[in-house]
Amino acid sequence: MAAVNEENGMAMHTVGETSGSSLARQKLESLLNKSMRIRMTDGRTLVGLFLCTDRDCNVILGSAQEFLKSTDSFSQGEPRVLGLAMIPGHHVVSIEVEADSLLGSRGI
């Protein structure tokens, strides 16, 4: 059994704990600084480095670029450089991690 002790307002977990929330946290931490593509409800797509998220699923991207939904399916158009961007969680349709970003972290 995993016990949780609280000291000074901070929760301390015992060593053998493998709860679902800690596994999810580890997965999120493994995605930090990886390149992500986020599709939004208004048709825009943002590409940038995953910096953080919160309980409301808001996402912060660094070095972000915005791609507008094109009427012509063959042309993507020029990206608009945003820099640091916050995407509200209720506007997120999908999140993809760029494959080359994952391969680079494994030393391949």
CSV table of N, CA and C in Angstrom, one decimal, residues 13-70:
chain,number,residue,atom,x,y,z
A,13,HIS,N,5.1,11.0,-1.3
A,13,HIS,CA,4.6,9.7,-1.6
A,13,HIS,C,5.7,8.7,-1.3
A,14,THR,N,5.3,7.5,-0.9
A,14,THR,CA,6.3,6.4,-0.6
A,14,THR,C,6.9,5.9,-1.9
A,15,VAL,N,8.0,5.2,-1.8
A,15,VAL,CA,8.8,4.9,-3.0
A,15,VAL,C,8.1,3.9,-3.9
A,16,GLY,N,7.4,3.0,-3.4
A,16,GLY,CA,6.7,1.9,-4.3
A,16,GLY,C,5.5,2.4,-5.0
A,17,GLU,N,5.1,3.6,-5.0
A,17,GLU,CA,3.9,4.1,-5.6
A,17,GLU,C,4.0,4.2,-7.1
A,18,THR,N,3.0,3.6,-7.8
A,18,THR,CA,2.9,3.7,-9.3
A,18,THR,C,1.5,4.0,-9.6
A,19,SER,N,1.0,5.1,-9.1
A,19,SER,CA,-0.4,5.5,-9.4
A,19,SER,C,-0.5,6.0,-10.8
A,20,GLY,N,-1.8,6.0,-11.3
A,20,GLY,CA,-2.0,6.5,-12.7
A,20,GLY,C,-1.6,8.0,-12.9
A,21,SER,N,-1.8,8.8,-11.8
A,21,SER,CA,-1.4,10.2,-12.0
A,21,SER,C,0.1,10.4,-12.1
A,22,SER,N,0.8,9.6,-11.4
A,22,SER,CA,2.3,9.7,-11.5
A,22,SER,C,2.8,9.2,-12.8
A,23,LEU,N,2.2,8.2,-13.4
A,23,LEU,CA,2.5,7.7,-14.7
A,23,LEU,C,2.2,8.8,-15.7
A,24,ALA,N,1.1,9.4,-15.6
A,24,ALA,CA,0.7,10.5,-16.5
A,24,ALA,C,1.7,11.6,-16.4
A,25,ARG,N,2.1,12.0,-15.2
A,25,ARG,CA,3.0,13.0,-15.0
A,25,ARG,C,4.4,12.7,-15.7
A,26,GLN,N,4.8,11.5,-15.5
A,26,GLN,CA,6.1,11.1,-16.1
A,26,GLN,C,6.0,11.2,-17.7
A,27,LYS,N,4.8,10.8,-18.2
A,27,LYS,CA,4.7,10.9,-19.7
A,27,LYS,C,4.7,12.3,-20.1
A,28,LEU,N,4.0,13.2,-19.4
A,28,LEU,CA,4.1,14.6,-19.7
A,28,LEU,C,5.5,15.2,-19.6
A,29,GLU,N,6.2,14.8,-18.6
A,29,GLU,CA,7.6,15.3,-18.4
A,29,GLU,C,8.5,14.8,-19.5
A,30,SER,N,8.2,13.6,-20.1
A,30,SER,CA,9.0,13.1,-21.2
A,30,SER,C,8.8,13.9,-22.5
A,31,LEU,N,7.6,14.6,-22.5
A,31,LEU,CA,7.3,15.4,-23.7
A,31,LEU,C,7.8,16.8,-23.7
A,32,LEU,N,8.3,17.2,-22.5
A,32,LEU,CA,8.8,18.6,-22.4
A,32,LEU,C,9.9,18.9,-23.4
A,33,ASN,N,9.8,20.1,-24.0
A,33,ASN,CA,10.8,20.6,-25.0
A,33,ASN,C,10.7,19.8,-26.3
A,34,LYS,N,9.7,19.0,-26.5
A,34,LYS,CA,9.5,18.3,-27.8
A,34,LYS,C,8.6,19.2,-28.7
A,35,SER,N,8.8,19.0,-30.0
A,35,SER,CA,8.1,19.8,-31.0
A,35,SER,C,6.7,19.2,-31.1
A,36,MET,N,5.6,20.1,-31.0
A,36,MET,CA,4.3,19.6,-31.0
A,36,MET,C,3.5,20.4,-32.1
A,37,ARG,N,2.5,19.7,-32.7
A,37,ARG,CA,1.6,20.4,-33.6
A,37,ARG,C,0.2,20.3,-32.9
A,38,ILE,N,-0.4,21.5,-32.7
A,38,ILE,CA,-1.7,21.6,-32.1
A,38,ILE,C,-2.7,22.1,-33.0
A,39,ARG,N,-3.8,21.4,-33.3
A,39,ARG,CA,-4.9,21.9,-34.1
A,39,ARG,C,-6.0,22.5,-33.2
A,40,MET,N,-6.5,23.6,-33.7
A,40,MET,CA,-7.5,24.3,-32.9
A,40,MET,C,-8.8,24.3,-33.5
A,41,THR,N,-9.9,24.7,-32.7
A,41,THR,CA,-11.2,24.6,-33.2
A,41,THR,C,-11.5,25.6,-34.3
A,42,ASP,N,-10.7,26.7,-34.5
A,42,ASP,CA,-11.0,27.7,-35.5
A,42,ASP,C,-10.2,27.3,-36.8
A,43,GLY,N,-9.5,26.2,-36.8
A,43,GLY,CA,-8.9,25.7,-38.1
A,43,GLY,C,-7.4,26.0,-38.1
A,44,ARG,N,-6.9,26.8,-37.1
A,44,ARG,CA,-5.5,27.2,-37.1
A,44,ARG,C,-4.7,26.0,-36.6
A,45,THR,N,-3.4,25.9,-36.9
A,45,THR,CA,-2.5,24.9,-36.4
A,45,THR,C,-1.3,25.7,-35.9
A,46,LEU,N,-0.9,25.3,-34.6
A,46,LEU,CA,0.3,25.9,-34.0
A,46,LEU,C,1.4,24.8,-33.9
A,47,VAL,N,2.6,25.2,-34.2
A,47,VAL,CA,3.7,24.2,-34.1
A,47,VAL,C,4.7,24.9,-33.2
A,48,GLY,N,5.2,24.2,-32.2
A,48,GLY,CA,6.2,24.8,-31.3
A,48,GLY,C,6.7,23.8,-30.2
A,49,LEU,N,7.5,24.2,-29.3
A,49,LEU,CA,8.1,23.4,-28.3
A,49,LEU,C,7.1,23.4,-27.1
A,50,PHE,N,6.8,22.2,-26.6
A,50,PHE,CA,5.9,22.0,-25.5
A,50,PHE,C,6.6,22.4,-24.2
A,51,LEU,N,6.1,23.5,-23.6
A,51,LEU,CA,6.8,24.0,-22.3
A,51,LEU,C,6.0,23.6,-21.1
A,52,CYS,N,4.7,23.7,-21.1
A,52,CYS,CA,3.9,23.3,-19.9
A,52,CYS,C,2.4,23.2,-20.2
A,53,THR,N,1.7,22.6,-19.3
A,53,THR,CA,0.3,22.5,-19.3
A,53,THR,C,-0.3,22.6,-17.9
A,54,ASP,N,-1.6,22.7,-17.8
A,54,ASP,CA,-2.2,22.8,-16.4
A,54,ASP,C,-3.4,21.9,-16.3
A,55,ARG,N,-4.1,22.0,-15.3
A,55,ARG,CA,-5.3,21.1,-15.0
A,55,ARG,C,-6.4,21.3,-16.0
A,56,ASP,N,-6.5,22.5,-16.6
A,56,ASP,CA,-7.5,22.9,-17.5
A,56,ASP,C,-7.1,22.5,-19.0
A,57,CYS,N,-6.0,21.9,-19.1
A,57,CYS,CA,-5.4,21.5,-20.4
A,57,CYS,C,-5.0,22.6,-21.3
A,58,ASN,N,-4.8,23.8,-20.7
A,58,ASN,CA,-4.2,24.9,-21.4
A,58,ASN,C,-2.7,24.5,-21.7
A,59,VAL,N,-2.2,24.9,-22.9
A,59,VAL,CA,-0.9,24.5,-23.3
A,59,VAL,C,0.0,25.7,-23.6
A,60,ILE,N,1.2,25.7,-23.2
A,60,ILE,CA,2.2,26.8,-23.5
A,60,ILE,C,3.2,26.2,-24.5
A,61,LEU,N,3.3,26.9,-25.6
A,61,LEU,CA,4.3,26.5,-26.6
A,61,LEU,C,5.3,27.6,-26.7
A,62,GLY,N,6.6,27.2,-26.9
A,62,GLY,CA,7.7,28.2,-27.1
A,62,GLY,C,8.1,28.1,-28.6
A,63,SER,N,8.6,29.2,-29.1
A,63,SER,CA,9.0,29.3,-30.5
A,63,SER,C,7.9,28.8,-31.4
A,64,ALA,N,6.7,29.3,-31.1
A,64,ALA,CA,5.5,28.8,-31.9
A,64,ALA,C,5.3,29.5,-33.2
A,65,GLN,N,4.8,28.8,-34.2
A,65,GLN,CA,4.5,29.3,-35.5
A,65,GLN,C,3.0,28.9,-35.7
A,66,GLU,N,2.3,29.9,-36.3
A,66,GLU,CA,0.9,29.7,-36.6
A,66,GLU,C,0.7,29.4,-38.1
A,67,PHE,N,-0.1,28.4,-38.4
A,67,PHE,CA,-0.4,28.1,-39.8
A,67,PHE,C,-1.9,28.2,-39.9
A,68,LEU,N,-2.4,29.0,-40.9
A,68,LEU,CA,-3.8,29.2,-41.1
A,68,LEU,C,-4.4,28.1,-41.9
A,69,LYS,N,-5.7,27.8,-41.7
A,69,LYS,CA,-6.4,26.9,-42.5
A,69,LYS,C,-6.5,27.4,-43.9
A,70,SER,N,-6.0,26.7,-44.8
A,70,SER,CA,-6.0,27.1,-46.2
A,70,SER,C,-7.2,26.6,-47.0
